[in-house]
Amino acid sequence: MGGQLIVSVSGISDRTLADVDAFCAELHERSVPVSFLVAPRLKGGYRLDRDVPTIEWLADRRGRGDAIVLHGYDEAATKKRRGEFATLPAHEANLRLMGADRVLEHLGLRTRLFAAPGWTVSQGTIIALSRNGFRLLAGLSGITDLVRQTTVRARVLGIGEGFLTEPWWCRTLVLSAERTARRAGIVRVAVAARHLRQPGPRQAMLDAVDLSLMHRSVPAVYHWRPYPALTDAA
C-alpha cells in the first residue's frame, strides 16, 4: 500500500460546493481522485437530503471515479471536545451508523467506507462498523481493512475540522507531505471545505499534492483502496 496519495474533503454543502468543485477541477488536471467525507447532517441545521444540487454533484463525481466516505451522522459531540464516535459504546454507535447508512442509501450515495468526525473512534464503533458491513475505517493514524482486520500506519495531515489553519501549520503540512512521499509512504491530506475559499489553505493542499506527485516514490494515486477489490460501493 506504500507510495499512495489520498486527498479528502469534508463539510460539503450548498454553501461550499462551488469552492469544492473548483478545487476538484484542479486535482482532475493532475489526475488525482478525491474522497468526499459525507454526513447526512451538519452543524447549523444543514440536511443533505434537502440539498439536491449537492447530492447530484456527489453522485456525478463518484461516477467519474471519486469516492464517497461516510463521515458520521450529524457531527454531534458525545463529550465536550470529543468527536461524534470517539467514546460511543457499540449499541449507540450502531444506531448512528444505521441511521446515516439509510439516508445515504436513499440518496443513492451508500458507501462501505467510514471516517469519523475528528478521525477518532471507540472500540464500540469498530465493532458496530463490522456488524453493519463497512469494509474500511480511516482513522487519525492509520487505515484499517475491517474485512482482513489489518491496519496500515498513515497519519492524516489536515486543515480545519480539528486541525489548525494558520500559515505556519499549512507550511508544516506541505513539508510533512513531501517527507512522507520521499520515503514512499502514504500521503494523506484532508481539508474542511469551508477553508478552500481561503488562498493559504487551498494553495497548501495543492502544493502538498504537487510535491507528492513529483517524487517517483509515489508511482500511483488511489483513494481509500488499500486493495484493488476494495471500493466504496455497497
Tab-separated table of N, CA and C in Angstrom, residues 7-21 24 33-42 46-72 100 103-111 191 193 196 223-225 232-233:
chain	number	residue	atom	x	y	z
A	7	VAL	N	-6.397	12.223	-0.972
A	7	VAL	CA	-6.883	13.583	-0.743
A	7	VAL	C	-8.355	13.505	-0.368
A	8	SER	N	-8.725	14.089	0.763
A	8	SER	CA	-10.124	14.055	1.175
A	8	SER	C	-10.630	15.444	1.510
A	9	VAL	N	-11.938	15.620	1.294
A	9	VAL	CA	-12.610	16.894	1.567
A	9	VAL	C	-13.862	16.609	2.385
A	10	SER	N	-14.050	17.344	3.469
A	10	SER	CA	-15.230	17.177	4.313
A	10	SER	C	-16.049	18.467	4.331
A	11	GLY	N	-17.252	18.385	4.903
A	11	GLY	CA	-18.084	19.576	5.066
A	11	GLY	C	-18.662	20.109	3.774
A	12	ILE	N	-18.988	19.231	2.838
A	12	ILE	CA	-19.522	19.665	1.541
A	12	ILE	C	-21.014	19.954	1.673
A	13	SER	N	-21.425	21.120	1.222
A	13	SER	CA	-22.830	21.515	1.280
A	13	SER	C	-23.091	22.548	0.190
A	14	ASP	N	-24.316	23.064	0.150
A	14	ASP	CA	-24.642	24.075	-0.843
A	14	ASP	C	-23.794	25.334	-0.661
A	15	ARG	N	-23.321	25.574	0.570
A	15	ARG	CA	-22.527	26.768	0.850
A	15	ARG	C	-21.075	26.638	0.407
A	16	THR	N	-20.595	25.422	0.296
A	16	THR	CA	-19.179	25.204	-0.034
A	16	THR	C	-18.986	24.533	-1.389
A	17	LEU	N	-20.068	24.155	-2.049
A	17	LEU	CA	-19.967	23.332	-3.254
A	17	LEU	C	-19.147	23.987	-4.360
A	18	ALA	N	-19.326	25.273	-4.572
A	18	ALA	CA	-18.594	25.953	-5.647
A	18	ALA	C	-17.086	25.899	-5.402
A	19	ASP	N	-16.666	26.120	-4.163
A	19	ASP	CA	-15.241	26.075	-3.837
A	19	ASP	C	-14.687	24.658	-3.988
A	20	VAL	N	-15.465	23.671	-3.556
A	20	VAL	CA	-15.030	22.279	-3.675
A	20	VAL	C	-14.919	21.881	-5.143
A	21	ASP	N	-15.879	22.299	-5.939
A	21	ASP	CA	-15.868	21.960	-7.358
A	21	ASP	C	-14.637	22.548	-8.048
A	24	CYS	N	-11.585	20.536	-6.964
A	24	CYS	CA	-11.555	19.228	-7.612
A	24	CYS	C	-11.160	19.335	-9.082
A	33	PRO	N	-7.730	11.599	-7.876
A	33	PRO	CA	-9.108	11.428	-7.407
A	33	PRO	C	-9.268	11.996	-6.004
A	34	VAL	N	-10.513	12.162	-5.589
A	34	VAL	CA	-10.808	12.776	-4.300
A	34	VAL	C	-11.752	11.872	-3.517
A	35	SER	N	-11.571	11.847	-2.208
A	35	SER	CA	-12.501	11.156	-1.324
A	35	SER	C	-13.345	12.204	-0.609
A	36	PHE	N	-14.663	12.094	-0.754
A	36	PHE	CA	-15.578	13.061	-0.153
A	36	PHE	C	-16.149	12.492	1.137
A	37	LEU	N	-15.871	13.166	2.252
A	37	LEU	CA	-16.359	12.739	3.559
A	37	LEU	C	-17.743	13.349	3.766
A	38	VAL	N	-18.763	12.496	3.716
A	38	VAL	CA	-20.148	12.954	3.637
A	38	VAL	C	-20.941	12.525	4.865
A	39	ALA	N	-21.686	13.458	5.441
A	39	ALA	CA	-22.577	13.170	6.568
A	39	ALA	C	-23.993	13.641	6.223
A	40	PRO	N	-25.027	12.936	6.670
A	40	PRO	CA	-26.401	13.348	6.379
A	40	PRO	C	-26.760	14.728	6.922
A	41	ARG	N	-26.148	15.105	8.050
A	41	ARG	CA	-26.445	16.397	8.669
A	41	ARG	C	-25.159	17.074	9.114
A	42	LEU	N	-25.157	18.398	9.069
A	42	LEU	CA	-24.025	19.188	9.529
A	42	LEU	C	-24.522	20.231	10.521
A	46	TYR	N	-28.056	22.034	8.622
A	46	TYR	CA	-27.958	21.528	7.250
A	46	TYR	C	-28.351	20.052	7.177
A	47	ARG	N	-29.137	19.726	6.145
A	47	ARG	CA	-29.522	18.343	5.878
A	47	ARG	C	-29.244	18.032	4.406
A	48	LEU	N	-28.463	16.997	4.190
A	48	LEU	CA	-28.090	16.635	2.827
A	48	LEU	C	-29.295	16.256	1.983
A	49	ASP	N	-30.298	15.615	2.574
A	49	ASP	CA	-31.449	15.153	1.790
A	49	ASP	C	-32.298	16.304	1.260
A	50	ARG	N	-32.029	17.529	1.712
A	50	ARG	CA	-32.748	18.695	1.194
A	50	ARG	C	-31.901	19.491	0.201
A	51	ASP	N	-30.727	18.992	-0.103
A	51	ASP	CA	-29.768	19.706	-0.950
A	51	ASP	C	-29.540	18.919	-2.241
A	52	VAL	N	-30.493	19.004	-3.137
A	52	VAL	CA	-30.449	18.205	-4.370
A	52	VAL	C	-29.214	18.495	-5.230
A	53	PRO	N	-28.812	19.758	-5.428
A	53	PRO	CA	-27.611	20.008	-6.248
A	53	PRO	C	-26.361	19.309	-5.719
A	54	THR	N	-26.185	19.301	-4.392
A	54	THR	CA	-25.014	18.641	-3.819
A	54	THR	C	-25.108	17.129	-3.981
A	55	ILE	N	-26.298	16.574	-3.798
A	55	ILE	CA	-26.494	15.134	-3.991
A	55	ILE	C	-26.126	14.740	-5.422
A	56	GLU	N	-26.633	15.498	-6.379
A	56	GLU	CA	-26.362	15.191	-7.788
A	56	GLU	C	-24.882	15.359	-8.114
A	57	TRP	N	-24.258	16.375	-7.530
A	57	TRP	CA	-22.829	16.607	-7.774
A	57	TRP	C	-21.997	15.450	-7.233
A	58	LEU	N	-22.304	15.006	-6.020
A	58	LEU	CA	-21.568	13.897	-5.422
A	58	LEU	C	-21.742	12.614	-6.237
A	59	ALA	N	-22.969	12.368	-6.686
A	59	ALA	CA	-23.210	11.165	-7.492
A	59	ALA	C	-22.423	11.219	-8.801
A	60	ASP	N	-22.376	12.390	-9.395
A	60	ASP	CA	-21.617	12.555	-10.641
A	60	ASP	C	-20.130	12.347	-10.405
A	61	ARG	N	-19.614	12.892	-9.323
A	61	ARG	CA	-18.191	12.743	-9.030
A	61	ARG	C	-17.839	11.280	-8.777
A	62	ARG	N	-18.699	10.570	-8.080
A	62	ARG	CA	-18.416	9.153	-7.862
A	62	ARG	C	-18.431	8.391	-9.179
A	63	GLY	N	-19.311	8.798	-10.067
A	63	GLY	CA	-19.348	8.167	-11.383
A	63	GLY	C	-18.068	8.391	-12.170
A	64	ARG	N	-17.333	9.449	-11.835
A	64	ARG	CA	-16.074	9.732	-12.517
A	64	ARG	C	-14.877	9.066	-11.841
A	65	GLY	N	-15.115	8.385	-10.731
A	65	GLY	CA	-14.024	7.673	-10.085
A	65	GLY	C	-13.646	8.153	-8.704
A	66	ASP	N	-14.313	9.203	-8.201
A	66	ASP	CA	-14.044	9.655	-6.841
A	66	ASP	C	-14.777	8.744	-5.846
A	67	ALA	N	-14.492	8.914	-4.562
A	67	ALA	CA	-15.063	8.025	-3.542
A	67	ALA	C	-15.935	8.797	-2.568
A	68	ILE	N	-16.995	8.133	-2.092
A	68	ILE	CA	-17.836	8.652	-1.023
A	68	ILE	C	-17.459	7.914	0.263
A	69	VAL	N	-17.237	8.654	1.332
A	69	VAL	CA	-16.875	8.076	2.626
A	69	VAL	C	-17.869	8.588	3.666
A	70	LEU	N	-18.539	7.677	4.357
A	70	LEU	CA	-19.472	8.104	5.405
A	70	LEU	C	-18.690	8.796	6.516
A	71	HIS	N	-19.176	9.977	6.901
A	71	HIS	CA	-18.443	10.802	7.872
A	71	HIS	C	-19.326	11.124	9.061
A	72	GLY	N	-19.900	10.072	9.642
A	72	GLY	CA	-20.756	10.267	10.793
A	72	GLY	C	-22.184	10.589	10.409
A	100	ALA	N	-27.398	6.893	9.499
A	100	ALA	CA	-26.660	7.550	8.427
A	100	ALA	C	-26.637	6.704	7.165
A	103	VAL	N	-29.892	6.932	5.199
A	103	VAL	CA	-30.039	8.190	4.477
A	103	VAL	C	-29.231	8.156	3.184
A	104	LEU	N	-27.968	7.758	3.273
A	104	LEU	CA	-27.137	7.730	2.068
A	104	LEU	C	-27.655	6.709	1.063
A	105	GLU	N	-28.177	5.577	1.537
A	105	GLU	CA	-28.747	4.588	0.624
A	105	GLU	C	-29.937	5.175	-0.122
A	106	HIS	N	-30.793	5.887	0.600
A	106	HIS	CA	-31.964	6.522	-0.012
A	106	HIS	C	-31.552	7.551	-1.063
A	107	LEU	N	-30.424	8.212	-0.841
A	107	LEU	CA	-29.953	9.256	-1.760
A	107	LEU	C	-29.084	8.702	-2.895
A	108	GLY	N	-28.858	7.398	-2.885
A	108	GLY	CA	-28.019	6.793	-3.916
A	108	GLY	C	-26.542	7.010	-3.695
A	109	LEU	N	-26.139	7.268	-2.439
A	109	LEU	CA	-24.744	7.553	-2.119
A	109	LEU	C	-24.173	6.576	-1.092
A	110	ARG	N	-24.781	5.430	-0.953
A	110	ARG	CA	-24.335	4.479	0.063
A	110	ARG	C	-22.885	4.065	-0.168
A	111	THR	N	-22.155	3.902	0.919
A	111	THR	CA	-20.740	3.555	0.848
A	111	THR	C	-20.384	2.569	1.940
A	191	VAL	N	-8.936	18.381	4.003
A	191	VAL	CA	-9.292	19.772	4.206
A	191	VAL	C	-10.795	19.895	4.414
A	193	ALA	N	-14.091	21.808	3.737
A	193	ALA	CA	-14.469	22.546	2.537
A	193	ALA	C	-14.514	24.050	2.716
A	196	LEU	N	-11.449	26.081	1.707
A	196	LEU	CA	-10.958	26.103	0.332
A	196	LEU	C	-11.139	27.458	-0.337
A	223	HIS	N	-7.500	6.178	-3.723
A	223	HIS	CA	-8.202	6.791	-2.608
A	223	HIS	C	-8.966	5.731	-1.835
A	224	TRP	N	-8.592	5.585	-0.578
A	224	TRP	CA	-9.257	4.676	0.342
A	224	TRP	C	-9.311	3.248	-0.179
A	225	ARG	N	-8.366	2.830	-0.994
A	225	ARG	CA	-8.409	1.499	-1.567
A	225	ARG	C	-7.083	0.781	-1.356
A	232	ASP	N	-15.722	1.882	-2.635
A	232	ASP	CA	-16.695	2.460	-1.716
A	232	ASP	C	-18.110	1.939	-1.998
A	233	ALA	N	-18.284	1.129	-3.006
A	233	ALA	CA	-19.613	0.669	-3.376
A	233	ALA	C	-20.208	-0.250	-2.306
